[in-house]
Tab-separated table of C-alpha atoms in Angstrom:
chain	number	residue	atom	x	y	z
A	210	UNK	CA	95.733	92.900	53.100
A	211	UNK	CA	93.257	93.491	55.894
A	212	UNK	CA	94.678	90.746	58.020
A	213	UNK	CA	98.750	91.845	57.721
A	214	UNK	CA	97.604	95.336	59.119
A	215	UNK	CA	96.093	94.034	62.023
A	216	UNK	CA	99.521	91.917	62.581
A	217	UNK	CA	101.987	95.175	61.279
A	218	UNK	CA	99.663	97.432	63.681
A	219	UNK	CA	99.661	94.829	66.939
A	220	UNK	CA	103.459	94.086	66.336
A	221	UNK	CA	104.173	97.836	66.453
A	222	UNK	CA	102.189	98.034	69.822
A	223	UNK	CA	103.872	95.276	71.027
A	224	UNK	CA	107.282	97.066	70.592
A	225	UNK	CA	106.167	100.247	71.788
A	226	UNK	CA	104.905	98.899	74.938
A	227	UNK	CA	107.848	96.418	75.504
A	228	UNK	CA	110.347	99.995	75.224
A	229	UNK	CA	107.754	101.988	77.626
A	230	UNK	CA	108.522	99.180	80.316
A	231	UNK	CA	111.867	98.081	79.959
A	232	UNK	CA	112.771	98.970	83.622
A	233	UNK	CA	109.703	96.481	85.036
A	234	UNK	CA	110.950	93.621	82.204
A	235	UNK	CA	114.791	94.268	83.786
A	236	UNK	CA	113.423	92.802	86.825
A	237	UNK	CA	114.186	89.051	87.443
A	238	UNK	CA	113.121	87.865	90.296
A	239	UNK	CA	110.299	88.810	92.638
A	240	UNK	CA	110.203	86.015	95.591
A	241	UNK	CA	107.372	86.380	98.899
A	242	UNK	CA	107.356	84.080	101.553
A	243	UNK	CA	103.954	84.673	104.442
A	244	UNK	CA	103.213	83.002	107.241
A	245	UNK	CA	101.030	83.762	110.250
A	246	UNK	CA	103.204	83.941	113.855
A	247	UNK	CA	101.667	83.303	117.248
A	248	UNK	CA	98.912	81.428	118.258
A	249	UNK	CA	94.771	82.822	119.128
A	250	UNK	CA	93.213	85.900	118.136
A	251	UNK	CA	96.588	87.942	118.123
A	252	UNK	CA	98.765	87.446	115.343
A	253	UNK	CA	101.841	88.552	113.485
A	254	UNK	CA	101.604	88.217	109.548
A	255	UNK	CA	105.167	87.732	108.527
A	256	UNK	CA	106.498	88.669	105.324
A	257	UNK	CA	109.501	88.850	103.384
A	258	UNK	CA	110.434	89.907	100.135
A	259	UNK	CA	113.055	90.371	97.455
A	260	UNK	CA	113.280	91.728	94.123
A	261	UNK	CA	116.070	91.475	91.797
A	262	UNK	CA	116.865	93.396	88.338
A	263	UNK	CA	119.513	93.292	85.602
A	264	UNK	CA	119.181	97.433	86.218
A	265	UNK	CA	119.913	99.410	89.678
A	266	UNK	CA	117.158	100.723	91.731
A	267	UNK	CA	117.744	104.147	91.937
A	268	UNK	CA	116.298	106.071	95.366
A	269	UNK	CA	113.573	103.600	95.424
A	270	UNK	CA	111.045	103.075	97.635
A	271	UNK	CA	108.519	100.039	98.746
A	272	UNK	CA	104.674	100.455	99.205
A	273	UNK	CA	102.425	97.535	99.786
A	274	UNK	CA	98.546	96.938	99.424
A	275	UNK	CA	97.074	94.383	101.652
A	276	UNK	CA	93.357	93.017	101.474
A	277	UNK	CA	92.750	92.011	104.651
A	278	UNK	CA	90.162	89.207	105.209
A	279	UNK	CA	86.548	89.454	106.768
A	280	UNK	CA	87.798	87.093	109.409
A	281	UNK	CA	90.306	89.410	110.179
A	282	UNK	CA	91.497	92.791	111.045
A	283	UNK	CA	94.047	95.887	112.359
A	284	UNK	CA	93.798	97.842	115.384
A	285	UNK	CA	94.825	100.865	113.599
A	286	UNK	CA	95.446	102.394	117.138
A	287	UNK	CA	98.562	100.313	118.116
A	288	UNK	CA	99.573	98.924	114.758
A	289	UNK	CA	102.378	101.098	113.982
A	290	UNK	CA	103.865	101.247	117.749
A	291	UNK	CA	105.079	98.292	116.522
A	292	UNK	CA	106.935	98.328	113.693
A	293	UNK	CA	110.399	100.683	113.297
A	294	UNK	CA	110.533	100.859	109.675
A	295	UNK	CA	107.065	99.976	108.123
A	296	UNK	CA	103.773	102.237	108.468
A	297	UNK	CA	100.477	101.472	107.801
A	298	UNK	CA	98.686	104.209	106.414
A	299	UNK	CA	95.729	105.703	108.609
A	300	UNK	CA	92.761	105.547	105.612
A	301	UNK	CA	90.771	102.735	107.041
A	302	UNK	CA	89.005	101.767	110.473
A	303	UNK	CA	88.266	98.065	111.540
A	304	UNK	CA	84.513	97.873	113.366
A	305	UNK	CA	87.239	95.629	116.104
A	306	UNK	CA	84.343	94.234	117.889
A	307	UNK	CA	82.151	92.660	114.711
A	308	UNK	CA	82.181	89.057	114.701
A	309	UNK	CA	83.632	87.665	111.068
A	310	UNK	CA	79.815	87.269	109.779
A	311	UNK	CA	79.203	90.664	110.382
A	312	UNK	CA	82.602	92.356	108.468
A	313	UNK	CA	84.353	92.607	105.155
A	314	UNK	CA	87.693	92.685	103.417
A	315	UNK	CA	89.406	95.550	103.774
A	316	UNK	CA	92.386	97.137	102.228
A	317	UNK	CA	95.283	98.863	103.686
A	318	UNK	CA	98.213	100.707	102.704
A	319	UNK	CA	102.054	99.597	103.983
A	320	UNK	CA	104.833	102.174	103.603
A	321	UNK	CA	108.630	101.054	104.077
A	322	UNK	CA	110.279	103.523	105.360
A	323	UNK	CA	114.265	102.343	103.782
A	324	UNK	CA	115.347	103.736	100.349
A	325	UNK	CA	117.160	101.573	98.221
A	326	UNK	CA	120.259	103.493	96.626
A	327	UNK	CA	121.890	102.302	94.012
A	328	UNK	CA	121.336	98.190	94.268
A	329	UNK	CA	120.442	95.742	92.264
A	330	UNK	CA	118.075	93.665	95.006
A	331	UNK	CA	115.593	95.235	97.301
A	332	UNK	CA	115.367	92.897	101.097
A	333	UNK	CA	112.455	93.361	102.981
A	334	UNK	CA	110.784	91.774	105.661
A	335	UNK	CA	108.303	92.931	108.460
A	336	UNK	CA	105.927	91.474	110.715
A	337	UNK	CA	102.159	93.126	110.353
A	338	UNK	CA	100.373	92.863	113.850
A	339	UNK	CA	96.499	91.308	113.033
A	340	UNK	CA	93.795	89.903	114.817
A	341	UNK	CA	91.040	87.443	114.371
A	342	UNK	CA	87.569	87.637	114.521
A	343	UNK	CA	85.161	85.261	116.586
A	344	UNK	CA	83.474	83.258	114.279
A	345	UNK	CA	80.153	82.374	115.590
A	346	UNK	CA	79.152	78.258	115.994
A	347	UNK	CA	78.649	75.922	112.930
A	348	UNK	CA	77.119	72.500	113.125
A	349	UNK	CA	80.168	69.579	114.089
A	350	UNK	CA	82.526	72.926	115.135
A	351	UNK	CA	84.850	72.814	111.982
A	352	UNK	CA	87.478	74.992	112.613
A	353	UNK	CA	87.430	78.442	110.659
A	354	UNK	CA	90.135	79.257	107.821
A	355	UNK	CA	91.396	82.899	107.619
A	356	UNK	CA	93.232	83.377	104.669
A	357	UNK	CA	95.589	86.656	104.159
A	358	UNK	CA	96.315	86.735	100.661
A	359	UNK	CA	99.716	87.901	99.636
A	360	UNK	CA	100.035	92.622	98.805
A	361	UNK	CA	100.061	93.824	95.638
A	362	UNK	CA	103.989	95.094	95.521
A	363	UNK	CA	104.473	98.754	94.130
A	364	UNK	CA	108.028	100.627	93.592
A	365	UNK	CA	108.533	104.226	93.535
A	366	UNK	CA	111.873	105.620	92.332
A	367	UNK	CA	113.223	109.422	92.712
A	368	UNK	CA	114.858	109.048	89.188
A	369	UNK	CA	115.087	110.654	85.725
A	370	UNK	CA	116.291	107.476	84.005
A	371	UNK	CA	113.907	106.927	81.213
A	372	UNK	CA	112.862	103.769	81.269
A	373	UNK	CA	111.623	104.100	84.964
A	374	UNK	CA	109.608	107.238	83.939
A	375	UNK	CA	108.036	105.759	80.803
A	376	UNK	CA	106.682	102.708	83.405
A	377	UNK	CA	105.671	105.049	85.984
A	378	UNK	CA	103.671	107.316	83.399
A	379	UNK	CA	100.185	106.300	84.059
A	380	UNK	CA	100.807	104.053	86.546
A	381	UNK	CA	98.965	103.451	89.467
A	382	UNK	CA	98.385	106.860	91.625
A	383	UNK	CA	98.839	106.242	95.641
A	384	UNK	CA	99.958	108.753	98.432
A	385	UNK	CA	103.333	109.406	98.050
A	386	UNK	CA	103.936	108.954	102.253
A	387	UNK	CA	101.939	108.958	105.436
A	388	UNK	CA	103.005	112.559	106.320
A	389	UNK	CA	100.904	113.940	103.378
A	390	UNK	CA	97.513	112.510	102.309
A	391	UNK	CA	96.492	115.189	99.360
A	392	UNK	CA	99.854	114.296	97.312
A	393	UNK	CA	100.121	111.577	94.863
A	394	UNK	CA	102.587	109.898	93.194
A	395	UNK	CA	102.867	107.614	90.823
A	396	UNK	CA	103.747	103.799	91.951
A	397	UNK	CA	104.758	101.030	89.289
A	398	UNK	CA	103.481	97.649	90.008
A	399	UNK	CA	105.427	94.518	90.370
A	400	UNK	CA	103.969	91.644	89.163
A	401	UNK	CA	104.821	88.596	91.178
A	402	UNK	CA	105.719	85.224	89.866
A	403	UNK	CA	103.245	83.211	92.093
A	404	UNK	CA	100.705	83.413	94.293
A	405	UNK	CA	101.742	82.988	98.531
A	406	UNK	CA	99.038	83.264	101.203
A	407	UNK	CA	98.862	82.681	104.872
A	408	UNK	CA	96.336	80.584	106.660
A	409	UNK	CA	94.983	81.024	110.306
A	410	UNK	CA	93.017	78.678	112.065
A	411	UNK	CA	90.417	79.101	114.084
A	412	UNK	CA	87.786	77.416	116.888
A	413	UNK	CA	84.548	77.505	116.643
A	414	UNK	CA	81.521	76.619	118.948
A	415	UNK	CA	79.650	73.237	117.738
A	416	UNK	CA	76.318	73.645	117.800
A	417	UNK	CA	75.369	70.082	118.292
A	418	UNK	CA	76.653	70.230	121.891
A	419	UNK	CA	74.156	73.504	122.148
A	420	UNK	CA	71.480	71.525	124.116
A	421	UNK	CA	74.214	69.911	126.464
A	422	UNK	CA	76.053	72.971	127.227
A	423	UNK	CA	72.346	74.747	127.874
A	424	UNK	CA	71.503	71.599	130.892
A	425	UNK	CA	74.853	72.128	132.477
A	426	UNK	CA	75.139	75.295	132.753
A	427	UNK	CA	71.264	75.325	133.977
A	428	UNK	CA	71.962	73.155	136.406
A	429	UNK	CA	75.452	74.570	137.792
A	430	UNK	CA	73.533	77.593	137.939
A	431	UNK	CA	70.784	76.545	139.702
A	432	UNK	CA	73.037	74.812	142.513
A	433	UNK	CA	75.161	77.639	143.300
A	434	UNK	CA	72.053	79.447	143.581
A	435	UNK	CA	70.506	77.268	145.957
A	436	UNK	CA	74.272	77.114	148.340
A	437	UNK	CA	73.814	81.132	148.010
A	438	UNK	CA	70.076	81.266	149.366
A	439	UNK	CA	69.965	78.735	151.468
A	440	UNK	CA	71.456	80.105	154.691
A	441	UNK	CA	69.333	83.251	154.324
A	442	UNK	CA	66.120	80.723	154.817
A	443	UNK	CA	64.220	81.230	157.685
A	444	UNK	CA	63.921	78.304	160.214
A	445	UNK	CA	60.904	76.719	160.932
A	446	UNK	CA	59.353	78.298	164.528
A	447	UNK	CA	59.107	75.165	165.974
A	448	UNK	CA	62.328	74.265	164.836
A	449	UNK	CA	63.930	77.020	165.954
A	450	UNK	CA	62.361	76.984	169.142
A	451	UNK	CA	64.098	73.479	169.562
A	452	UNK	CA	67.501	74.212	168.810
A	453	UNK	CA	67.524	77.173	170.885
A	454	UNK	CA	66.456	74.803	174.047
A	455	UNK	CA	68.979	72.627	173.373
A	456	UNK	CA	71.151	75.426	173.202
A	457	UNK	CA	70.162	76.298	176.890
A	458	UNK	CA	70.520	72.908	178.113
């Protein structure tokens, strides 16, 4: 008896919770594609994304939560002279002149600015300006990996429909824009069918060409050092006193 109101009570839960989300389970399709553009320590992380549903998005708007990686980071000064129709929101600040080792992930917030009216499949693509860290010398100089992990996706809607309200109730509480910190609003989630990341290479110094690197440099060093000084020498007296009779000869 004990056991079929455990099953009645989780089957009515599963029902209720099913209803409360309808508009996320409408959606279809959620498809990312990343990749990093440009080569070096300035890079463009290029996304693009599109979400489909059996419903209409109704005055809907994008918002997008990157983790940024310890190897990594934004110049929150330039970042959004950029980009026309994304912002990143100004709640974080990147140390830009700590090495990887000496950093963490951070997270950021990505506005769209577009409002989808009335569709049934949201485009979106941008190109996030980030920069790598110098990663300090490792033993046989393997290259370092950077890995940008692909943004939690969230969807707010300016809509009475009920089955968009029941999903956002609860949901996940974010500014509602960059113009006003203090407000929230609640964002719905969209889960994403796989996993996408983006994967920057980088150099680094081999440390078992440290004791070579030390000799030459010494020794270039010590020669243009010696071509610097050299003229400013004194002569010899006697020396001197012989090229200046020749001199009169």
């Amino acid at each position: 008896m004990g056991q079929m109101y455990l099953v009645l009570l989780f089957s009515v839960f599963a029902v209720v919770a099913s209803q409360q989300c309808a508009w996320l389970e409408a959606i279809s399709n959620v498809d990312m594609s990343m990749k990093l553009g440009k080569s070096g320590f300035h890079r463009d992380l290029q996304v693009s994304l599109a979400i489909g549903s059996k419903s209409r998005f109704m005055e809907c708007q994008l918002l997008y939560r990157f983790v940024i990686p310890a190897g990594g980071y934004i110049d929150m000064d330039s970042v959004n002279n950029s980009m026309r129709f994304h912002t990143v929101y100004p709640s974080v600040k990147f140390d830009v002149e700590a090495p990887a080792e000496a950093s963490k992930n951070q997270a950021v917030l990505l506005y769209g600015h577009k409002v989808y009216r009335k569709v049934f499949l949201i485009n979106d693509s941008f190109a996030l300006p980030v920069h790598m860290r110098y990663h300090k010398a490792v033993e046989n100089g393997e290259d370092a990996e950077v890995e940008f992990k692909a943004p939690e996706i969230f969807v707010r809607c300016s809509t009475d429909q009920e089955d968009y309200t029941k999903c956002a109730k609860g949901g996940f509480k974010w500014p509602c824009d960059v113009s006003d910190k203090k407000k929230k609003c609640e964002w719905v989630r969209i889960p994403k069918k796989k996993d996408v990341k983006a994967i920057g290479i980088m150099p680094r110094g081999n440390l078992n060409h440290l004791n070579v690197v030390a000799v030459v440099t010494f020794l270039f060093v010590f020669t243009a050092a010696a071509f610097i000084v050299a003229p400013l020498i004194p002569l010899d007296p006697k020396k001197q006193d012989k090229e200046e009779s020749k001199k009169r000869e």
